[in-house]
PDB file of C-alpha atoms and ligand atoms in Angstrom:
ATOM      1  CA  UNK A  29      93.521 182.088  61.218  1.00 86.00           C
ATOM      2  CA  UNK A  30      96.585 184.344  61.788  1.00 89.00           C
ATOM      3  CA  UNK A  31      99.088 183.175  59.045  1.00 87.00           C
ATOM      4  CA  UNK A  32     101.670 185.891  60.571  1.00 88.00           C
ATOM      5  CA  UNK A  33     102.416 184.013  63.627  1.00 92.00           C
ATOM      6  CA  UNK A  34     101.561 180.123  63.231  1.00 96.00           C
ATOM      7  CA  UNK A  35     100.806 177.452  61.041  1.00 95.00           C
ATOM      8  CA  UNK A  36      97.307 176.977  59.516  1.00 97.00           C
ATOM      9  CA  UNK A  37      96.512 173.096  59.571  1.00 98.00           C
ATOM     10  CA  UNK A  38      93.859 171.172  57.600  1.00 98.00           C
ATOM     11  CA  UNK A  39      93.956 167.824  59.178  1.00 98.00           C
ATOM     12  CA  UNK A  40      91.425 164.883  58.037  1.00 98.00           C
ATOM     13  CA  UNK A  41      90.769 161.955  60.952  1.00 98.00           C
ATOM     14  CA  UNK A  42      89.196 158.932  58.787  1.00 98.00           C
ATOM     15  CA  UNK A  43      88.290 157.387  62.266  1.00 98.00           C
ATOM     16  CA  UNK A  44      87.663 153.198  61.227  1.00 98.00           C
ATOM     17  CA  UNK A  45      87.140 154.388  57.530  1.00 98.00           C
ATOM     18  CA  UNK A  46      88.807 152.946  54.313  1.00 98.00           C
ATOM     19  CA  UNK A  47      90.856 150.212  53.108  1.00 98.00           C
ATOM     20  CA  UNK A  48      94.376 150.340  52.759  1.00 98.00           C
ATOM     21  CA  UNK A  49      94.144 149.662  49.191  1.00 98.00           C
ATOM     22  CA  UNK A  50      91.278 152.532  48.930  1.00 98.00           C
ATOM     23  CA  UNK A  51      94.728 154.912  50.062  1.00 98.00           C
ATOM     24  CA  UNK A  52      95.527 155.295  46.638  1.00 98.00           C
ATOM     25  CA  UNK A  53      92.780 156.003  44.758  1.00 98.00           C
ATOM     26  CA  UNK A  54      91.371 158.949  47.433  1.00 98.00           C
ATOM     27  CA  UNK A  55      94.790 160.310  47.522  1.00 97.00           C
ATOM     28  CA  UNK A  56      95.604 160.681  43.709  1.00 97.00           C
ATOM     29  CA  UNK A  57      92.248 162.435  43.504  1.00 97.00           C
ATOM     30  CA  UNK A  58      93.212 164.914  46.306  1.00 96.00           C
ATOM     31  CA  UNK A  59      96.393 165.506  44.369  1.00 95.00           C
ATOM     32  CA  UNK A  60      94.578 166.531  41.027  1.00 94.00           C
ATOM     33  CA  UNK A  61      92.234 168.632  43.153  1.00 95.00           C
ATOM     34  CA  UNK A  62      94.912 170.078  45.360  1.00 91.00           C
ATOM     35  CA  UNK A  63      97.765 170.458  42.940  1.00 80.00           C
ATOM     36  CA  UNK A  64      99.850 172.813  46.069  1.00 77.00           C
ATOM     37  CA  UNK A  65      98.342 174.301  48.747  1.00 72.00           C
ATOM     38  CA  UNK A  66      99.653 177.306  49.739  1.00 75.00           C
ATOM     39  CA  UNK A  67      98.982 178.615  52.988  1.00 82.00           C
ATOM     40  CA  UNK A  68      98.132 175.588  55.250  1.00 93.00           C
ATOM     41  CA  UNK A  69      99.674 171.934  56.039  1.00 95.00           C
ATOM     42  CA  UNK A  70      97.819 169.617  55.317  1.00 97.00           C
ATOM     43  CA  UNK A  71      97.539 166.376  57.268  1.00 98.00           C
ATOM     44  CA  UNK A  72      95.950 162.592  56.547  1.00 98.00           C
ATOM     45  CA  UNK A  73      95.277 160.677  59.874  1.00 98.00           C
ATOM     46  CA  UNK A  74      94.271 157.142  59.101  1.00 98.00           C
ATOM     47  CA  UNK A  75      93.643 153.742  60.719  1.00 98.00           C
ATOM     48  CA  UNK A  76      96.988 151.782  61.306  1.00 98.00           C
ATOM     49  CA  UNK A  77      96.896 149.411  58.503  1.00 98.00           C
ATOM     50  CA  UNK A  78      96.262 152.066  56.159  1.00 98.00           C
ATOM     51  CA  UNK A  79      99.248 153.993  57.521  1.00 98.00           C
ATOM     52  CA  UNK A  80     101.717 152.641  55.315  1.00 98.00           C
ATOM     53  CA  UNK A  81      99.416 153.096  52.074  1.00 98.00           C
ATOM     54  CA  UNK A  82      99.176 156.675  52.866  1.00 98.00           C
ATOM     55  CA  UNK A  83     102.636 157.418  53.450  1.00 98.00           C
ATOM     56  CA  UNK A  84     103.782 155.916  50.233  1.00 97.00           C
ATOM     57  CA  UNK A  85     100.892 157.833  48.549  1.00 97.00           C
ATOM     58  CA  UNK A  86     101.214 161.329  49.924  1.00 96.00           C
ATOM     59  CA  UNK A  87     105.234 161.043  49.752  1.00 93.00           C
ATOM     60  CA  UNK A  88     105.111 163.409  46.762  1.00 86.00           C
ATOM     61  CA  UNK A  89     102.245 166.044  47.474  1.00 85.00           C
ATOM     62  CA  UNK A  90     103.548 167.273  50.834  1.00 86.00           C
ATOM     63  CA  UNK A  91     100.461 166.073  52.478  1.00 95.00           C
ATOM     64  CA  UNK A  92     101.683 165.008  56.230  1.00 97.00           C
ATOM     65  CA  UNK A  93     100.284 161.329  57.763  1.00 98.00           C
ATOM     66  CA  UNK A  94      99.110 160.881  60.842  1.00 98.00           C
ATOM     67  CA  UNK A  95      98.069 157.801  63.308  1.00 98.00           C
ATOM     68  CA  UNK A  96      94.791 158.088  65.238  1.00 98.00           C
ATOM     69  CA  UNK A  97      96.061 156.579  68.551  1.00 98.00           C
ATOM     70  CA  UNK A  98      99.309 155.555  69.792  1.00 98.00           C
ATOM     71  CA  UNK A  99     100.453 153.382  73.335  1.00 98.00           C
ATOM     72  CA  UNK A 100     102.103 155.268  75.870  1.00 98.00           C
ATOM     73  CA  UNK A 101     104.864 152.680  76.394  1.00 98.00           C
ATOM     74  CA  UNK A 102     108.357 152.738  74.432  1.00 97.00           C
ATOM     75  CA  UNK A 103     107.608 148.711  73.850  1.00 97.00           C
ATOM     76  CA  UNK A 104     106.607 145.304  75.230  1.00 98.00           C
ATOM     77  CA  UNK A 105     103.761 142.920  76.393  1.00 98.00           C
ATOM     78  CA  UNK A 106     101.027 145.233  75.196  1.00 98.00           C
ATOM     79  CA  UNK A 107      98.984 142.768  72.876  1.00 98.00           C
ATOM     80  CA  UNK A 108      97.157 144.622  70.150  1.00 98.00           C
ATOM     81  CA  UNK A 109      98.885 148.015  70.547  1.00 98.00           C
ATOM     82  CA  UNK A 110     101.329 150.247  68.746  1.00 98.00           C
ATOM     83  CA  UNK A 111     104.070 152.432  69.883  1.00 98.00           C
ATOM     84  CA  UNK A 112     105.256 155.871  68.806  1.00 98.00           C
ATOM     85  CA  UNK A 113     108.481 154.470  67.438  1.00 98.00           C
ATOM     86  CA  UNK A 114     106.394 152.018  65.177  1.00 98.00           C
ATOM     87  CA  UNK A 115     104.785 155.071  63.908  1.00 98.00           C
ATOM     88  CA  UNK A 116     107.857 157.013  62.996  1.00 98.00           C
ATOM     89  CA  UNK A 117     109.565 154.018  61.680  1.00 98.00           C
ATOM     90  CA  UNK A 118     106.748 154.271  58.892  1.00 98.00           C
ATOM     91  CA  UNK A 119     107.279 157.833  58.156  1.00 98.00           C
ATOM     92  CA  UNK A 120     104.430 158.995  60.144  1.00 98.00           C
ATOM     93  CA  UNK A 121     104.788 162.596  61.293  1.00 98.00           C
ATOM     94  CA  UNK A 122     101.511 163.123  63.641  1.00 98.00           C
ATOM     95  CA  UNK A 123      99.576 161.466  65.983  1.00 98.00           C
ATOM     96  CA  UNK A 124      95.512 162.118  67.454  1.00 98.00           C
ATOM     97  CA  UNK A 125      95.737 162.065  71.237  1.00 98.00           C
ATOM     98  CA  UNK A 126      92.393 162.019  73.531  1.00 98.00           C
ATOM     99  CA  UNK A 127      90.050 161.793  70.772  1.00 98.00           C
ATOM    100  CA  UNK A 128      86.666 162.063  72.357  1.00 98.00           C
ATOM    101  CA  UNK A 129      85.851 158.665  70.507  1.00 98.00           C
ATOM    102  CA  UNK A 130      88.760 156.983  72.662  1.00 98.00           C
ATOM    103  CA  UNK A 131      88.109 158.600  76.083  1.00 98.00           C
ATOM    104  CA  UNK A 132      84.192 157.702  75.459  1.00 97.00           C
ATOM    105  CA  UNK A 133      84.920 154.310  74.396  1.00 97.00           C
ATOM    106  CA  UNK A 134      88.464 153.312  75.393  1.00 97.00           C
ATOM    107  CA  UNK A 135      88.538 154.736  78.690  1.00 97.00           C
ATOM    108  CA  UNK A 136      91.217 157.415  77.866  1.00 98.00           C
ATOM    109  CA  UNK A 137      91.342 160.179  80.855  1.00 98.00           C
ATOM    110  CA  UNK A 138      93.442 163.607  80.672  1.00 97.00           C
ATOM    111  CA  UNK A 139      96.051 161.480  82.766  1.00 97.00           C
ATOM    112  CA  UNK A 140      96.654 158.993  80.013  1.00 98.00           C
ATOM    113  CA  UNK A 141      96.279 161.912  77.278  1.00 98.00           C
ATOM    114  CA  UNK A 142      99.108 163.380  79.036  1.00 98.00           C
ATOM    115  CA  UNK A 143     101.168 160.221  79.240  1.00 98.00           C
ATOM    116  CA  UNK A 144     100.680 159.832  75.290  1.00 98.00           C
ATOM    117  CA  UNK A 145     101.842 163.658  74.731  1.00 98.00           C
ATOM    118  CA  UNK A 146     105.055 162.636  76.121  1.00 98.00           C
ATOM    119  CA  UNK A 147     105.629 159.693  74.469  1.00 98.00           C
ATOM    120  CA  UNK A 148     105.062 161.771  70.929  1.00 98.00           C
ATOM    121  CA  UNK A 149     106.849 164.198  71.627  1.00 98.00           C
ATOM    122  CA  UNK A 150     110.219 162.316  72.546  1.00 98.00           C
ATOM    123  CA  UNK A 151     109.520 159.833  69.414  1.00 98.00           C
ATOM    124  CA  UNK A 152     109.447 163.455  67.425  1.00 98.00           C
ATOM    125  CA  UNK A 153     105.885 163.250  66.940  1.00 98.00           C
ATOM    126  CA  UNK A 154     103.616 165.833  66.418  1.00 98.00           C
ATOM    127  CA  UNK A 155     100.906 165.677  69.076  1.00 98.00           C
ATOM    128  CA  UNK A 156      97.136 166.250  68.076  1.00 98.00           C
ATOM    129  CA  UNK A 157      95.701 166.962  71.006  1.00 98.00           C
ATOM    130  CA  UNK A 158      91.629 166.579  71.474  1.00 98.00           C
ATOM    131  CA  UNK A 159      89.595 168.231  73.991  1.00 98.00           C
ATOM    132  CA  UNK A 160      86.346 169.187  73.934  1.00 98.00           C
ATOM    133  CA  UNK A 161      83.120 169.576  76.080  1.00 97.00           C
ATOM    134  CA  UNK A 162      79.860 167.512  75.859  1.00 96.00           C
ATOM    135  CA  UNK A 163      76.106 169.051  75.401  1.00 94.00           C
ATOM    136  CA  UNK A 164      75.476 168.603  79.183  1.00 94.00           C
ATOM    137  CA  UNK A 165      78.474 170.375  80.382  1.00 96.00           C
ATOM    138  CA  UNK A 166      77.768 173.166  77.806  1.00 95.00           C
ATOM    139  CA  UNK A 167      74.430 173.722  79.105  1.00 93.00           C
ATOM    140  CA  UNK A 168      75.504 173.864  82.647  1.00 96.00           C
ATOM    141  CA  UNK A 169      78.337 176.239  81.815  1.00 96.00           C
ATOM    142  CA  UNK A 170      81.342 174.737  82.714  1.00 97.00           C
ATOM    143  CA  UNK A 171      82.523 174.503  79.108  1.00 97.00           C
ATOM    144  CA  UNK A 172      85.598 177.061  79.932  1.00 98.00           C
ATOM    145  CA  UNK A 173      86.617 175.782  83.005  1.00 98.00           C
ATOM    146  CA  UNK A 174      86.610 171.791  81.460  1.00 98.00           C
ATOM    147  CA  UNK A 175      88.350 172.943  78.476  1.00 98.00           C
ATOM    148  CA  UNK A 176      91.384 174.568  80.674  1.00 98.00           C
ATOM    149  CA  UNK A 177      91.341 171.875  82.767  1.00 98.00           C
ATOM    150  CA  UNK A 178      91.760 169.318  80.122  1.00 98.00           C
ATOM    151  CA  UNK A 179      94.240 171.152  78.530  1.00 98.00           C
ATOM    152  CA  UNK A 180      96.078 171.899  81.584  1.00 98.00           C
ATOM    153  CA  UNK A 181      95.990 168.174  82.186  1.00 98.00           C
ATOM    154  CA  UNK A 182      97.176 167.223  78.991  1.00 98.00           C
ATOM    155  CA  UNK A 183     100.146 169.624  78.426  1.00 98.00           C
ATOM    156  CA  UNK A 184     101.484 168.966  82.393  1.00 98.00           C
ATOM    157  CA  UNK A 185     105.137 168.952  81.654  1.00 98.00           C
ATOM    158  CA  UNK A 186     105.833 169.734  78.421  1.00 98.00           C
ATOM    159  CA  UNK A 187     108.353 171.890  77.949  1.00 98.00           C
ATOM    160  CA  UNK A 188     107.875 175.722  76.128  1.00 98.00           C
ATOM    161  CA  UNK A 189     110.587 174.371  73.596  1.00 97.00           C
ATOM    162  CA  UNK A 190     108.488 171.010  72.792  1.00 98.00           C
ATOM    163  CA  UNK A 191     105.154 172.863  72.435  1.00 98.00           C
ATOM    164  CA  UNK A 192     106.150 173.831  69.231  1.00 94.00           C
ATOM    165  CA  UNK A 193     105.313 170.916  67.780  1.00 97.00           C
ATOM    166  CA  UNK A 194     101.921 170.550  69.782  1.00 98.00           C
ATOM    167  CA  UNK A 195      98.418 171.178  67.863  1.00 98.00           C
ATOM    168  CA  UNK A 196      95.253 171.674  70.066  1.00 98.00           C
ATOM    169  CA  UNK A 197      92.272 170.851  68.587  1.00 98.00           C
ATOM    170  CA  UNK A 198      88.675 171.839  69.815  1.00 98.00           C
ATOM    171  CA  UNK A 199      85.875 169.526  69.367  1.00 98.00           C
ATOM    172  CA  UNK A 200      82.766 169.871  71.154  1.00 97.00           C
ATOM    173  CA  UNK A 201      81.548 166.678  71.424  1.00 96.00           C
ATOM    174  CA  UNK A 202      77.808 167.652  70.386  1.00 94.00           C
ATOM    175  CA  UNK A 203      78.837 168.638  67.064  1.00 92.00           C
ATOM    176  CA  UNK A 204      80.749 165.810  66.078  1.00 90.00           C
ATOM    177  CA  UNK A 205      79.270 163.666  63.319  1.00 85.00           C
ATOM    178  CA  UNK A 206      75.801 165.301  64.103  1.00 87.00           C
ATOM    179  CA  UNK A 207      75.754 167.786  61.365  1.00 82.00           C
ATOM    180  CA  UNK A 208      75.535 170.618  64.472  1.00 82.00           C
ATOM    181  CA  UNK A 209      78.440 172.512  64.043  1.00 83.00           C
ATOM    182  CA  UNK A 210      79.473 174.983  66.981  1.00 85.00           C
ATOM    183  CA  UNK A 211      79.001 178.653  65.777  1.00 93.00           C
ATOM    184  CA  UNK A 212      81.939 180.733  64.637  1.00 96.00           C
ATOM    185  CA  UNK A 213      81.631 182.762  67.542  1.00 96.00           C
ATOM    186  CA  UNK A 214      81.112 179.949  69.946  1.00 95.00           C
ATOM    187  CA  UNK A 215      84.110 177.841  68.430  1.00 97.00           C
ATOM    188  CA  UNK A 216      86.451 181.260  68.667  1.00 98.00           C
ATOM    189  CA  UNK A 217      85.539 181.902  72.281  1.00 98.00           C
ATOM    190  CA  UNK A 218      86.628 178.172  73.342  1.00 98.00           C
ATOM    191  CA  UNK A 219      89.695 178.589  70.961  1.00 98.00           C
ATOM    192  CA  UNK A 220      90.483 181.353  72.066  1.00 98.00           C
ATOM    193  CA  UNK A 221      90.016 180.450  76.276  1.00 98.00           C
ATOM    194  CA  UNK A 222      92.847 177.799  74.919  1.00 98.00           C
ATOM    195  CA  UNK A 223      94.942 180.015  73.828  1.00 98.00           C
ATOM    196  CA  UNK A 224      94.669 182.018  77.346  1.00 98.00           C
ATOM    197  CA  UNK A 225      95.422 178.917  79.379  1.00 98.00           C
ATOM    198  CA  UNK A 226      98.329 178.072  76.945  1.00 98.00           C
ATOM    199  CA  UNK A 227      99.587 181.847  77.505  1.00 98.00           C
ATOM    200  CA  UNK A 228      99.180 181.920  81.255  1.00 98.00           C
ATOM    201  CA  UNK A 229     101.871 178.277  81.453  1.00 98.00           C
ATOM    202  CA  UNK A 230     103.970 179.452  78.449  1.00 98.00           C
ATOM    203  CA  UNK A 231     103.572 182.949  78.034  1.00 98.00           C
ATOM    204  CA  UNK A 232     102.543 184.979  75.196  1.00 97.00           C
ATOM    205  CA  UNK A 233     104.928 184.135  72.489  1.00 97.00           C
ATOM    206  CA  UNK A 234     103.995 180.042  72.777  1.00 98.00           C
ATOM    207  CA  UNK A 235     100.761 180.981  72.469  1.00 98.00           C
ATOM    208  CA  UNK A 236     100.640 183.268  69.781  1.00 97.00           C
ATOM    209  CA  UNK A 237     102.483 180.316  67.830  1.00 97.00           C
ATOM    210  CA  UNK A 238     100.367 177.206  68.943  1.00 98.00           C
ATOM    211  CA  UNK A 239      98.265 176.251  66.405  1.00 98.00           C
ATOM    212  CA  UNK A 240      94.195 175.463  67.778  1.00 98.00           C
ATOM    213  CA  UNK A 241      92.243 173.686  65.276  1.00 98.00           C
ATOM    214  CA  UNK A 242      88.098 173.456  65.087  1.00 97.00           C
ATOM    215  CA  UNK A 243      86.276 169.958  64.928  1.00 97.00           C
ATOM    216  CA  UNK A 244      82.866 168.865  64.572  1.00 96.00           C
ATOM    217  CA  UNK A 245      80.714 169.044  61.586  1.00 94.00           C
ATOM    218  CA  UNK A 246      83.439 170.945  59.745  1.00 96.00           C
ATOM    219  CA  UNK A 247      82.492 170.533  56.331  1.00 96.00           C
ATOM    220  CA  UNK A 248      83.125 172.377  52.354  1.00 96.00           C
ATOM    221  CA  UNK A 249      80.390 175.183  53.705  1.00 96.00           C
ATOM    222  CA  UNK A 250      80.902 176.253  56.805  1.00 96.00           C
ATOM    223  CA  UNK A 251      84.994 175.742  56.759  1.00 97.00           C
ATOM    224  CA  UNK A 252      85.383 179.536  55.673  1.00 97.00           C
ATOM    225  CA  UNK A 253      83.657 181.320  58.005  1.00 97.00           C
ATOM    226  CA  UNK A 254      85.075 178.951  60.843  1.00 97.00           C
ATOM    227  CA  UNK A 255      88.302 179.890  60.060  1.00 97.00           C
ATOM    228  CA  UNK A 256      88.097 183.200  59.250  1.00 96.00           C
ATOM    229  CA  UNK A 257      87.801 183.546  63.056  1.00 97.00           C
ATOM    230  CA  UNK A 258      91.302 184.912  64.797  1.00 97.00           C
ATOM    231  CA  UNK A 259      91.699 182.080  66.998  1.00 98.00           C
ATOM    232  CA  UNK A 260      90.615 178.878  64.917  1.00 98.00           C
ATOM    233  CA  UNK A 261      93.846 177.774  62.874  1.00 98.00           C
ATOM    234  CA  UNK A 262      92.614 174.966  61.167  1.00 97.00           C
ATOM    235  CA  UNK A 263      90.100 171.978  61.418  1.00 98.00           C
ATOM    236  CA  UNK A 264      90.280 168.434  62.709  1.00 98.00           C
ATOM    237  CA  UNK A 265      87.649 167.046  59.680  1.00 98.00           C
ATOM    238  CA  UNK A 266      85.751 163.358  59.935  1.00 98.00           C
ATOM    239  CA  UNK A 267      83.170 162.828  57.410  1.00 97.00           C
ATOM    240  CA  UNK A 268      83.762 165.334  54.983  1.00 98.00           C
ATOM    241  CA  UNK A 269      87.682 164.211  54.956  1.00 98.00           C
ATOM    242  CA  UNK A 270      86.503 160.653  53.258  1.00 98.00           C
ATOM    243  CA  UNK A 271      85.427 162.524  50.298  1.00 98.00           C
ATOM    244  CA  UNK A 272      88.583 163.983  48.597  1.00 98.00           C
ATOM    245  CA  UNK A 273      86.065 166.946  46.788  1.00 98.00           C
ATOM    246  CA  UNK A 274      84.647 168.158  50.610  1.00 98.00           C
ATOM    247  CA  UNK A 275      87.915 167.592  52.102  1.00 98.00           C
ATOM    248  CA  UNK A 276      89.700 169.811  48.785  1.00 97.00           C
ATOM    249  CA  UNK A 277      87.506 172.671  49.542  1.00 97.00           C
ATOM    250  CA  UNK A 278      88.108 172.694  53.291  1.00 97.00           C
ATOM    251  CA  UNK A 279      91.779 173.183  52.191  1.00 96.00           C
ATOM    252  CA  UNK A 280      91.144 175.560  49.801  1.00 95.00           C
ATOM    253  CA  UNK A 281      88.837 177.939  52.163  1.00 94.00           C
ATOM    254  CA  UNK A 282      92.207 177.739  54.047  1.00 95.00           C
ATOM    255  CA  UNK A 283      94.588 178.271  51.144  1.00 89.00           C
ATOM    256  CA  UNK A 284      92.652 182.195  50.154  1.00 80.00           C
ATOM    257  CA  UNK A 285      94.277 185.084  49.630  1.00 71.00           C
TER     258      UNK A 285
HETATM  259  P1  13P B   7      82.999 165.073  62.018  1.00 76.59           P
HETATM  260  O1  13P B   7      83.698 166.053  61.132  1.00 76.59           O
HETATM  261  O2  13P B   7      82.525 163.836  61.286  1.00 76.59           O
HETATM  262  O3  13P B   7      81.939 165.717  62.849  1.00 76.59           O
HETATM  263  O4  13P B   7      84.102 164.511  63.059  1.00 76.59           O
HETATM  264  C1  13P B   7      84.883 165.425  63.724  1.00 76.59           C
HETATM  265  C2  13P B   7      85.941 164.676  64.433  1.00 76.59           C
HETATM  266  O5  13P B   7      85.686 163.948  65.370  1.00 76.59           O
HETATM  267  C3  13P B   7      87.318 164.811  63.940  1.00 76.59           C
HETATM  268  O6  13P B   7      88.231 164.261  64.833  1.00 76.59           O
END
């Protein structure tokens, strides 16, 4: 974390977990165990139908809601899908892009993350934005060069002014829901190769302010040390973000002194 220059953010990504009427209940239990968090935002992204629930529920504790998806188009014959301006309509602040889950199983591609960064963006979204490497292209050492690629990809045409409002966030795809979490080290160094790309398009004073979150395993144990790491400025959490006591002490590892 840096606190001087950007935003720490705890964000939770319940994937196709909970009911909309089990909103309530998790959330007024995160409120008694997170009474005001002080040094990070902290962020709820839940399945669509739940989206309503949540924003009603976390109205009062400053906790932000986000969608886990979003269609590139402003509206239209798109059966099943759901725009940005849907979203914002609802009081939804942030949106996942290019989750690994959705370019493995929905046939997402850097070109369609990019199309979806747009559309967030001009709905006043706040963009998400998932890449991450898998085991195979870690062990033959193109993690760096994927990474910058996928970010390149994903940010084409966004403007300095609009990246302010962009989160990265860097999940290796081996360590998510595996219980194999990337080392500190090893999450910093990809973090921080982000941070490089974003300062070689932007410049230096974007990317001192971008905010690059960790994701994969993060859990109540290993959340301190992650982000006590220069370049890792939060955590995208799964599993340990359905249980409001894990998910509480990932925010609180964020919210020391
Ligand atoms: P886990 O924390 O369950 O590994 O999931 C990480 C993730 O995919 C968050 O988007």
């Amino acid at each position: 974390m840096n606190r001087k220059y950007r935003k720490t953010v705890i964000a939770g990504n319940w994937k196709m977990n909970k009911l909309p009427s089990e909103v309530k209940p998790f959330a007024d239990e995160l409120k008694t165990l997170v009474p005001k968090q002080k040094w990070c935002d902290v962020v709820i992204c839940a399945p669509f139908v739940d989206l309503p629930a949540a924003v009603k529920a976390f109205r009062d504790a400053k906790v932000g809601v986000g969608a886990e998806n979003l269609n590139e188009n402003e509206k239209g014959a798109f059966t099943g899908e759901v725009s940005a301006n849907m979203l914002t309509d609802l009081g939804v602040k942030y949106v996942i892009i290019g989750h690994s889950e959705r370019r493995q199983y929905y046939g997402e591609t850097d070109f369609s993350v990019n199309a979806k960064v747009h559309t967030a963006l001009e709905a006043g979204l706040n963009p998400i934005v998932c890449v991450g490497e898998s085991l195979e292209q870690r062990e033959k050492g193109i993690t760096l060069e994927l990474i910058a690629l996928q970010v390149k990809t994903a940010l084409s045409g966004v403007s300095a002014d609009k990246m302010r409002r962009v989160i990265i966030a860097y999940e290796p795809i081996w360590a998510i829901g595996t219980g194999k979490t990337a080392t500190a080290e090893q999450a910093n160094e990809v973090c921080s190769a982000i941070r490089g790309v974003i300062r070689d398009i932007y410049g230096a004073r974007v990317a001192r302010s971008v905010t690059i979150q960790y994701g994969g395993s993060m859990n109540e144990k290993n959340a301190a040390e992650l982000l006590a790491q220069p370049d890792i400025d939060g955590g995208l959490i799964g599993g340990a973000s359905l249980v409001p006591e894990k998910f509480a002490a990932i925010i609180n590892a964020a919210n020391q002194d």
